[in-house]
Amino acid sequence: MGNNIAIEFEHVSKQYRLGLVSTKTLSHDIRRFWITNVLGKEDPYLKIGETNDRASKGTSEYVWALRDIDFKVEQGDVVGIIGKNGAGKSTLLKLLSRVTGPTTGIIRAHGRIGSLLEVGTGFHGEMTGRENIFMNGAILGMTRNEIQSKLDEIIDFSGCERYIDTPVKRYSSGMTVRLGFAVAAFLEPEILVVDEVLAVGDAEFQKKASGKMKDVKIRALGANWGPQRKAA
Amino acid sequence: MKSEKDIYWTTVITPKSYAKGFGLRDVWAKRYLIWLFIKRDITVQFKQTIFGMGWYFVGPLFSMFMYIIVFGRIAGIPTDGVPQPVFYLSGICLWEYFSTCLMSASRTLQINAGIFGKVYFPRMVMPISMLVSKLFRFSLQLCTFAAVYIFYVAKGLELRPTWYLLLFPVLVFLMQGLALGLGLIISSLTTKYRDLVNFFGVFVSLWMYATPIVYPLSYVTDPTLHKIMLYNPLTSIIETFKVGAYGAGEFSWTSLAYSAGCMVVLLMIGIALFNRKEKFFIDTI
């Protein structure tokens, strides 16, 4: 085994349940419990899943968003994942970000994972831009010292210096997004997971953002990043 | 045995990788994040209210007046020889802290589903920071209690705190532990079965009447009922506070130890359940 692999997916599958989760689940669980624990048979709900095709009507309530995914990403690779809506791109990144767990399979990673599924997670309108930088940075996994040392750069990159001590609820939506992205841009993890968040801000800011991403010469995995990429 | 291969990977995600050692080490590593959530919660509470802090001082007084009328005047329940306002306020402050902690811990996963769906950090960070930020409101309410207390002392009433008041930090810790443990259990159960939320809402409001808040424990003269009351882990906490604050109530180390035991058991069950749920709850919420 080569020691330069950053991310490894081994037989990873993810099953979702369709429809209203709040109805009938108690009875489903009782049935599932009865079959798996009392009769000792295999879980019926893991078997009847079918392939994920959003346009055609399926017969099962369960669906495989990801099925038997195997791939490896080497250190230094920049990987983009493209596909139709509902193909499972975001699900894959959510698994890697540990937001939800896989149904089967193993994911292994070497290095600190920074995950950017949304910009400005944890922002609160009542808090100032500066306070939100600390909040958002800490949520993304930065330490206090890291945020402190990069604070000036983050503020400068966001271009919101004049409003940095104003509550974020007074910001325009573009400014909020710029601030959120600025924090994420200085996250500097070893593995960066990005999901469609680079399509933010105005043309000038997008240029700045893509430039920043090119600077990040590290192992990165992203879905649909940058509108330019998507158009190409 | 760990092979060389296992050591190489810093993160291994499987369908069943539960946090080791209750995941408390991961929570401790995020203490700065906890601090930020505490700060956020306190700041936000004040920026959105008209009266600001004033509300927290006055809030318990409303409940107090209601209790004086209903339980004091109409029902005629005695208050262990302590002036009614002092007696009711002591119970109200403690119960309010406990029940708000319990309610916010039990709704952790539901309220924070937005953040939890976008980024991973130990989910327990949220309920723990809630326990601390609610202390702020609790301390303001205790100020109201202290003010009323001093008013009666100034009027010349024989009200004296006892040494048991030194146990107060322990009492707060016990309430936090009980609220967190039970809250995590409820939170884990309600991710799938939402109707349980309503059930627990009713349960908590009835629980107050099973705790000596609006009546003294000494008023429960039936020996069987008195014994049953002591099975409520909050009974001894409330009574100890009353003994400490004005020397009226029942104190025993045994029942306080029982409450501590309950706390440990509930916390262990709660954290174990919560850790099991934390991985997949976002799919079912």
Coordinates of C-alpha atoms in Angstrom, one line a residue:
Chain A
M1 CA 0.0 0.0 0.0
G2 CA 1.4 3.4 -1.0
N3 CA 1.6 5.8 1.8
N4 CA 0.5 8.8 -0.2
I5 CA -3.2 8.2 -0.3
A6 CA -5.3 11.0 1.3
I7 CA -8.8 9.6 1.0
E8 CA -10.0 6.1 0.5
F9 CA -13.6 5.0 0.0
E10 CA -14.2 1.3 0.3
H11 CA -17.6 -0.2 -0.7
V12 CA -19.4 2.8 0.6
S13 CA -23.2 2.9 0.3
K14 CA -25.8 5.2 1.7
Q15 CA -29.4 4.5 2.0
Y16 CA -32.2 7.0 2.6
R17 CA -35.8 6.5 3.3
L18 CA -38.3 8.3 1.2
G19 CA -41.6 9.9 2.1
L20 CA -42.8 11.0 5.5
V21 CA -40.4 9.7 8.1
S22 CA -42.7 10.7 10.9
T23 CA -45.5 8.2 10.0
K24 CA -45.4 4.5 10.6
T25 CA -41.8 4.5 11.8
L26 CA -42.6 3.0 15.2
S27 CA -44.3 0.0 13.5
H28 CA -41.4 -0.2 11.0
D29 CA -39.0 -0.3 13.8
I30 CA -40.9 -3.0 15.6
R31 CA -41.1 -5.1 12.4
R32 CA -37.4 -4.5 11.8
F33 CA -36.5 -5.5 15.3
W34 CA -38.8 -8.6 15.1
I35 CA -37.1 -9.8 11.9
T36 CA -33.5 -9.1 12.7
N37 CA -33.4 -9.8 16.4
V38 CA -36.1 -12.4 17.0
L39 CA -36.2 -14.3 13.8
G40 CA -32.5 -13.7 13.2
K41 CA -32.9 -12.9 9.5
E42 CA -31.3 -10.2 7.4
D43 CA -32.7 -6.7 7.6
P44 CA -35.4 -6.5 5.0
Y45 CA -35.1 -2.7 4.6
L46 CA -31.5 -3.0 3.6
K47 CA -32.3 -5.4 0.7
I48 CA -35.2 -3.8 -1.1
G49 CA -33.5 -0.5 -1.9
E50 CA -33.2 0.3 -5.6
T51 CA -31.1 2.5 -7.8
N52 CA -31.6 6.2 -7.5
D53 CA -33.5 7.6 -10.4
R54 CA -35.3 10.7 -9.5
A55 CA -37.6 10.8 -12.5
S56 CA -39.1 7.4 -12.4
K57 CA -41.5 6.3 -9.7
G58 CA -40.0 3.6 -7.6
T59 CA -41.7 0.8 -5.8
S60 CA -39.7 0.9 -2.6
E61 CA -39.7 3.4 0.2
Y62 CA -35.9 3.1 0.4
V63 CA -33.4 4.4 -2.0
W64 CA -29.7 4.1 -2.4
A65 CA -28.1 7.5 -2.8
L66 CA -24.7 5.9 -3.0
R67 CA -24.1 2.3 -3.8
D68 CA -20.8 0.5 -3.5
I69 CA -18.5 3.5 -4.1
D70 CA -14.8 2.7 -4.3
F71 CA -12.1 5.3 -5.0
K72 CA -8.8 6.7 -3.8
V73 CA -7.5 10.2 -3.8
E74 CA -3.8 10.8 -3.6
Q75 CA -2.1 13.6 -1.8
G76 CA -1.9 16.7 -3.8
D77 CA -4.8 15.7 -6.0
V78 CA -7.6 18.2 -6.7
V79 CA -10.7 16.2 -7.5
G80 CA -14.1 17.5 -8.8
I81 CA -17.2 15.5 -8.7
I82 CA -19.8 16.2 -11.4
G83 CA -23.2 14.7 -12.0
K84 CA -26.9 15.3 -12.4
N85 CA -29.0 16.7 -9.6
G86 CA -29.7 13.9 -7.1
A87 CA -26.8 11.8 -8.3
G88 CA -25.4 11.7 -4.7
K89 CA -22.6 14.3 -4.9
S90 CA -23.5 16.1 -1.8
T91 CA -24.3 12.8 0.0
L92 CA -20.7 11.7 -0.7
L93 CA -19.3 14.9 0.7
K94 CA -21.5 14.7 3.7
L95 CA -20.2 11.3 4.5
L96 CA -16.7 12.5 4.3
S97 CA -17.5 15.5 6.5
R98 CA -19.0 13.2 9.1
V99 CA -22.4 15.0 9.0
T100 CA -24.0 11.7 8.5
G101 CA -22.8 8.1 8.5
P102 CA -22.5 5.6 5.7
T103 CA -25.0 2.6 5.7
T104 CA -22.2 0.2 4.7
G105 CA -18.5 0.5 3.8
I106 CA -15.5 2.3 5.2
I107 CA -14.1 5.7 4.6
R108 CA -10.5 6.4 5.6
A109 CA -8.6 9.7 5.5
H110 CA -5.2 10.9 6.3
G111 CA -5.0 14.5 7.4
R112 CA -7.2 17.1 9.0
I113 CA -10.4 17.4 7.2
G114 CA -11.9 20.9 6.7
S115 CA -15.4 20.8 5.3
L116 CA -17.3 23.5 3.6
L117 CA -20.8 22.4 2.8
E118 CA -22.2 25.9 3.3
V119 CA -20.7 29.3 3.9
G120 CA -21.4 31.1 7.2
T121 CA -22.6 28.1 9.3
G122 CA -23.5 29.4 12.7
F123 CA -23.7 33.0 11.8
H124 CA -26.1 34.9 14.0
G125 CA -27.7 38.2 12.8
E126 CA -27.5 39.8 16.2
M127 CA -23.7 39.4 16.5
T128 CA -21.1 41.6 14.8
G129 CA -19.0 40.5 11.8
R130 CA -16.0 40.1 14.1
E131 CA -17.9 37.9 16.6
N132 CA -19.2 35.8 13.7
I133 CA -15.8 35.2 12.3
F134 CA -14.8 33.6 15.6
M135 CA -18.0 31.7 15.9
N136 CA -17.8 30.4 12.3
G137 CA -14.1 29.7 12.5
A138 CA -14.5 27.6 15.6
I139 CA -17.4 25.7 14.2
L140 CA -15.3 24.8 11.1
G141 CA -12.6 23.5 13.5
M142 CA -10.1 26.4 13.9
T143 CA -8.5 27.0 17.2
R144 CA -8.7 30.4 18.9
N145 CA -5.1 31.2 18.1
E146 CA -5.5 30.3 14.5
I147 CA -8.5 32.7 14.1
Q148 CA -6.7 35.4 16.1
S149 CA -3.6 35.3 13.9
K150 CA -5.6 35.3 10.7
L151 CA -8.2 37.8 11.7
D152 CA -6.8 40.7 9.8
E153 CA -6.4 38.7 6.7
I154 CA -9.9 37.3 6.9
I155 CA -11.4 40.8 7.3
D156 CA -9.3 42.1 4.5
F157 CA -10.2 39.2 2.2
S158 CA -14.0 39.7 2.9
G159 CA -13.8 43.3 2.0
C160 CA -16.2 44.1 4.9
E161 CA -13.8 46.0 7.1
R162 CA -16.0 49.0 7.4
Y163 CA -18.9 47.0 8.8
I164 CA -16.9 44.5 10.8
D165 CA -18.3 45.7 14.1
T166 CA -21.9 46.0 12.8
P167 CA -24.4 43.2 13.5
V168 CA -24.5 40.8 10.5
K169 CA -28.3 41.3 10.2
R170 CA -27.5 44.8 8.8
Y171 CA -25.3 43.2 6.1
S172 CA -26.4 42.7 2.5
S173 CA -26.8 39.1 1.6
G174 CA -23.7 39.4 -0.6
M175 CA -21.6 40.8 2.2
T176 CA -22.7 38.0 4.6
V177 CA -21.6 35.4 2.1
R178 CA -18.3 37.1 1.5
L179 CA -17.6 37.1 5.2
G180 CA -18.5 33.5 5.5
F181 CA -16.3 32.5 2.6
A182 CA -13.4 34.6 3.9
V183 CA -13.4 32.6 7.1
A184 CA -13.4 29.3 5.2
A185 CA -10.7 30.5 2.9
F186 CA -8.3 30.7 5.8
L187 CA -9.2 27.3 7.3
E188 CA -6.1 25.7 5.8
P189 CA -6.9 22.0 6.4
E190 CA -5.0 19.2 4.8
I191 CA -8.1 17.9 3.1
L192 CA -10.6 20.5 2.0
V193 CA -14.2 19.4 1.1
V194 CA -16.2 22.0 -0.8
D195 CA -19.7 21.7 -2.0
E196 CA -20.9 24.3 -4.4
V197 CA -20.1 27.2 -2.2
L198 CA -17.7 29.0 -4.5
A199 CA -20.6 30.2 -6.6
V200 CA -21.1 33.2 -4.3
G201 CA -20.6 36.9 -4.3
D202 CA -20.3 39.2 -7.4
A203 CA -17.9 38.6 -10.3
E204 CA -15.0 40.3 -8.6
F205 CA -15.3 38.3 -5.5
Q206 CA -15.7 35.0 -7.4
K207 CA -12.4 35.7 -9.2
K208 CA -10.8 36.4 -5.8
A209 CA -12.3 33.2 -4.4
S210 CA -11.2 30.9 -7.3
G211 CA -7.7 32.5 -7.0
K212 CA -7.7 31.6 -3.3
M213 CA -8.7 28.0 -4.1
K214 CA -5.8 27.7 -6.5
D215 CA -3.5 28.8 -3.7
V216 CA -4.7 25.9 -1.7
K217 CA -2.2 23.4 -3.0
I218 CA -3.3 20.6 -0.9
R219 CA -5.5 17.6 -1.2
A220 CA -8.9 18.8 -2.1
L221 CA -12.1 17.3 -3.0
G222 CA -15.0 19.3 -4.3
A223 CA -18.3 19.0 -6.0
N224 CA -19.3 21.5 -8.7
W225 CA -17.0 24.2 -7.6
G226 CA -17.0 27.5 -9.4
P227 CA -19.6 28.5 -12.0
Q228 CA -16.8 28.6 -14.6
R229 CA -16.1 25.0 -14.1
K230 CA -19.7 24.0 -14.4
A231 CA -20.1 25.9 -17.6
A232 CA -17.0 24.3 -19.2
Chain B
M1 CA -3.7 -5.1 17.5
K2 CA -3.2 -2.0 15.4
S3 CA -1.4 -2.6 12.1
E4 CA 0.8 -0.1 10.4
K5 CA -2.1 0.6 8.0
D6 CA -4.5 1.6 10.8
I7 CA -2.0 4.0 12.3
Y8 CA -1.6 5.8 9.0
W9 CA -5.2 6.8 8.8
T10 CA -6.2 9.7 11.0
T11 CA -9.9 9.4 10.3
V12 CA -11.8 6.2 9.8
I13 CA -15.5 6.4 9.2
T14 CA -17.6 3.3 9.4
P15 CA -21.3 2.7 9.9
K16 CA -20.6 1.8 13.5
S17 CA -17.8 3.9 14.8
Y18 CA -19.0 5.1 18.1
A19 CA -17.1 7.6 20.1
K20 CA -14.6 6.1 22.5
G21 CA -14.9 6.7 26.2
F22 CA -18.3 8.4 25.8
G23 CA -16.6 10.9 23.4
L24 CA -16.0 13.3 26.3
R25 CA -12.4 13.9 25.2
D26 CA -13.7 15.2 21.9
V27 CA -16.1 17.5 23.7
W28 CA -13.3 18.8 26.0
A29 CA -11.2 19.5 22.9
K30 CA -14.0 21.8 21.7
R31 CA -14.2 23.9 24.9
Y32 CA -13.4 27.1 23.0
L33 CA -16.4 26.4 20.8
I34 CA -18.5 25.8 23.9
W35 CA -17.5 29.1 25.3
L36 CA -18.4 30.9 22.0
F37 CA -21.9 29.3 22.1
I38 CA -22.4 30.4 25.7
K39 CA -21.4 33.9 24.7
R40 CA -23.7 33.8 21.7
D41 CA -26.6 32.5 23.6
I42 CA -26.3 35.2 26.3
T43 CA -25.8 38.0 23.9
V44 CA -28.7 37.0 21.7
Q45 CA -31.0 36.7 24.7
F46 CA -30.6 40.3 25.5
K47 CA -30.5 41.9 22.2
Q48 CA -34.0 40.7 21.3
T49 CA -35.9 41.7 24.4
I50 CA -37.6 45.0 25.2
F51 CA -36.9 45.0 28.9
G52 CA -33.5 43.4 28.5
M53 CA -32.3 42.1 31.8
G54 CA -35.2 43.5 33.7
W55 CA -37.4 40.7 32.4
Y56 CA -35.4 38.1 34.3
F57 CA -35.7 39.9 37.6
V58 CA -39.4 40.4 37.3
G59 CA -40.3 37.0 35.8
P60 CA -40.2 34.9 39.0
L61 CA -42.3 37.6 40.8
F62 CA -45.2 36.9 38.5
S63 CA -45.1 33.2 39.3
M64 CA -44.7 34.0 43.0
F65 CA -47.9 36.2 43.1
M66 CA -49.8 33.4 41.4
Y67 CA -48.6 30.8 43.8
I68 CA -49.4 33.0 46.8
I69 CA -52.9 33.3 45.6
V70 CA -53.5 29.8 44.4
F71 CA -51.5 27.6 46.8
G72 CA -51.2 30.0 49.7
R73 CA -54.7 31.7 49.9
I74 CA -57.1 29.3 48.1
A75 CA -55.5 26.0 48.9
G76 CA -54.1 27.2 52.2
I77 CA -50.9 25.2 52.1
P78 CA -48.5 26.1 54.8
T79 CA -44.9 27.2 54.0
D80 CA -42.9 25.8 57.0
G81 CA -43.2 29.1 58.9
V82 CA -41.3 31.0 56.2
P83 CA -42.9 34.1 54.6
Q84 CA -44.7 32.9 51.4
P85 CA -42.8 35.1 48.9
V86 CA -39.5 33.8 50.2
F87 CA -40.7 30.2 50.2
Y88 CA -42.2 30.2 46.7
L89 CA -39.3 32.2 45.1
S90 CA -36.7 29.7 46.4
G91 CA -38.5 26.8 44.7
I92 CA -39.4 28.8 41.6
C93 CA -35.8 29.9 40.9
L94 CA -34.4 26.3 41.2
W95 CA -37.2 24.7 39.3
E96 CA -37.0 27.2 36.5
Y97 CA -33.4 26.6 36.0
F98 CA -33.8 22.9 36.0
S99 CA -36.7 22.8 33.7
T100 CA -35.2 25.3 31.1
C101 CA -32.0 23.2 31.1
L102 CA -34.0 20.1 30.6
M103 CA -36.2 21.5 27.9
S104 CA -33.3 23.0 25.9
A105 CA -31.2 19.8 26.3
S106 CA -34.1 17.7 25.1
R107 CA -34.5 19.8 22.0
T108 CA -30.8 19.9 21.1
L109 CA -30.9 17.8 17.9
Q110 CA -34.2 19.4 16.7
I111 CA -33.2 23.0 17.2
N112 CA -29.7 22.7 15.8
A113 CA -30.5 20.5 12.9
G114 CA -29.5 23.3 10.6
I115 CA -25.9 23.5 11.8
F116 CA -25.6 19.8 12.4
G117 CA -26.6 19.1 8.8
K118 CA -23.7 21.2 7.5
V119 CA -20.7 20.7 9.7
Y120 CA -19.5 18.1 12.2
F121 CA -18.4 18.8 15.7
P122 CA -19.3 16.7 18.8
R123 CA -23.0 17.4 19.1
M124 CA -22.8 17.4 22.9
V125 CA -21.2 20.8 22.7
M126 CA -24.6 22.3 22.2
P127 CA -26.5 21.0 25.3
I128 CA -23.5 21.6 27.5
S129 CA -23.1 25.2 26.5
M130 CA -26.8 25.7 27.1
L131 CA -26.4 24.5 30.7
V132 CA -23.9 27.2 31.3
S133 CA -25.6 30.0 29.5
K134 CA -28.8 29.4 31.4
L135 CA -26.8 29.9 34.6
F136 CA -26.8 33.6 33.7
R137 CA -30.6 33.9 33.8
F138 CA -30.6 31.7 36.9
S139 CA -28.3 34.1 38.7
L140 CA -30.4 37.1 37.9
Q141 CA -33.5 35.3 39.3
L142 CA -31.5 34.4 42.4
C143 CA -30.9 38.2 42.8
T144 CA -34.7 38.7 43.0
F145 CA -34.9 36.0 45.6
A146 CA -32.1 37.6 47.6
A147 CA -33.8 41.0 47.4
V148 CA -37.1 39.6 48.7
Y149 CA -35.1 37.7 51.4
I150 CA -33.3 40.8 52.5
F151 CA -36.5 42.7 52.6
Y152 CA -38.0 40.3 55.1
V153 CA -34.8 40.3 57.2
A154 CA -34.8 44.1 57.3
K155 CA -38.4 43.9 58.5
G156 CA -37.1 42.0 61.5
L157 CA -38.0 38.4 60.6
E158 CA -35.8 35.6 61.9
L159 CA -34.4 34.3 58.6
R160 CA -31.0 32.8 58.8
P161 CA -29.0 30.9 56.2
T162 CA -27.3 27.7 57.5
W163 CA -24.0 26.1 56.6
Y164 CA -25.8 23.8 54.2
L165 CA -25.9 26.7 51.8
L166 CA -22.3 25.9 51.0
L167 CA -23.6 22.9 49.2
F168 CA -25.2 25.2 46.6
P169 CA -22.6 24.6 43.9
V170 CA -23.1 20.9 44.4
L171 CA -26.9 21.4 44.0
V172 CA -26.4 23.3 40.8
F173 CA -24.1 20.6 39.4
L174 CA -26.6 17.9 40.3
M175 CA -29.4 19.8 38.5
Q176 CA -27.2 20.3 35.5
G177 CA -26.3 16.6 35.4
L178 CA -29.8 15.4 35.8
A179 CA -31.1 17.8 33.2
L180 CA -28.4 16.9 30.7
G181 CA -28.7 13.2 31.2
L182 CA -32.5 13.2 30.9
G183 CA -32.4 15.8 28.2
L184 CA -30.1 13.7 26.1
I185 CA -32.3 10.6 26.5
I186 CA -35.4 12.6 25.4
S187 CA -33.5 14.2 22.5
S188 CA -32.3 10.8 21.3
L189 CA -35.8 9.3 21.5
T190 CA -37.5 12.3 19.8
T191 CA -35.4 12.4 16.7
K192 CA -37.7 9.8 15.1
Y193 CA -40.9 9.9 17.1
R194 CA -41.8 13.5 17.3
D195 CA -45.0 12.9 19.3
L196 CA -42.8 12.0 22.3
V197 CA -42.0 15.8 22.5
N198 CA -45.5 16.5 23.6
F199 CA -45.5 13.7 26.1
F200 CA -42.3 15.0 27.7
G201 CA -43.7 18.5 27.8
V202 CA -46.6 17.3 29.9
F203 CA -44.3 15.1 31.9
V204 CA -42.1 18.0 32.9
S205 CA -44.9 20.3 34.0
L206 CA -46.4 17.5 36.1
W207 CA -43.0 16.8 37.6
M208 CA -43.0 20.1 39.3
Y209 CA -46.0 19.1 41.4
A210 CA -44.2 15.9 42.4
T211 CA -41.4 18.1 43.7
P212 CA -41.7 20.2 46.9
I213 CA -41.9 23.5 45.1
V214 CA -45.3 24.8 46.0
Y215 CA -45.5 22.9 49.3
P216 CA -42.9 21.9 51.9
L217 CA -41.9 18.2 52.1
S218 CA -42.9 18.3 55.8
Y219 CA -46.5 18.9 54.7
V220 CA -46.5 15.4 53.2
T221 CA -47.5 13.5 56.3
D222 CA -48.5 10.2 54.7
P223 CA -45.4 8.0 55.3
T224 CA -45.7 6.0 52.1
L225 CA -46.2 9.1 50.0
H226 CA -43.3 10.8 51.8
K227 CA -41.1 7.8 50.9
I228 CA -42.2 8.0 47.3
M229 CA -41.5 11.7 47.1
L230 CA -37.9 11.0 48.1
Y231 CA -37.5 8.7 45.0
N232 CA -37.7 12.0 43.0
P233 CA -34.1 13.0 42.6
L234 CA -35.0 16.6 42.7
T235 CA -36.8 16.5 46.1
S236 CA -33.6 16.4 48.1
I237 CA -31.9 19.1 45.9
I238 CA -34.8 21.5 46.5
E239 CA -35.1 20.7 50.2
T240 CA -31.3 21.0 50.7
F241 CA -31.5 24.5 49.2
K242 CA -34.4 25.5 51.4
V243 CA -32.5 24.2 54.5
G244 CA -29.4 26.1 53.4
A245 CA -31.3 29.4 52.6
Y246 CA -33.6 29.7 55.6
G247 CA -33.2 26.5 57.7
A248 CA -36.7 25.1 56.9
G249 CA -36.9 21.7 55.2
E250 CA -35.5 18.2 55.4
F251 CA -31.8 17.4 54.8
S252 CA -30.2 14.1 54.6
W253 CA -26.9 13.0 53.1
T254 CA -28.5 9.7 52.0
S255 CA -31.1 11.3 49.8
L256 CA -28.6 13.8 48.3
A257 CA -26.3 10.8 47.5
Y258 CA -29.3 9.1 45.9
S259 CA -29.8 12.2 43.7
A260 CA -26.1 12.0 42.7
G261 CA -26.5 8.3 41.9
C262 CA -29.5 9.1 39.7
M263 CA -27.5 11.7 37.9
V264 CA -24.7 9.4 37.1
V265 CA -27.0 6.7 35.8
L266 CA -29.1 9.1 33.7
L267 CA -25.9 10.7 32.3
M268 CA -24.5 7.4 31.3
I269 CA -27.6 6.2 29.6
G270 CA -28.2 9.7 28.0
I271 CA -24.6 10.0 26.6
A272 CA -24.6 6.4 25.3
L273 CA -28.0 6.9 23.6
F274 CA -27.0 10.3 22.2
N275 CA -23.7 9.0 20.8
R276 CA -25.5 6.2 19.0
K277 CA -28.0 8.6 17.5
E278 CA -25.7 11.5 16.7
K279 CA -24.3 9.8 13.7
F280 CA -27.5 9.2 11.8
F281 CA -30.1 11.5 13.3
I282 CA -29.7 14.0 10.5
D283 CA -31.3 11.5 8.1
T284 CA -34.4 11.1 10.2
I285 CA -35.0 14.5 11.6

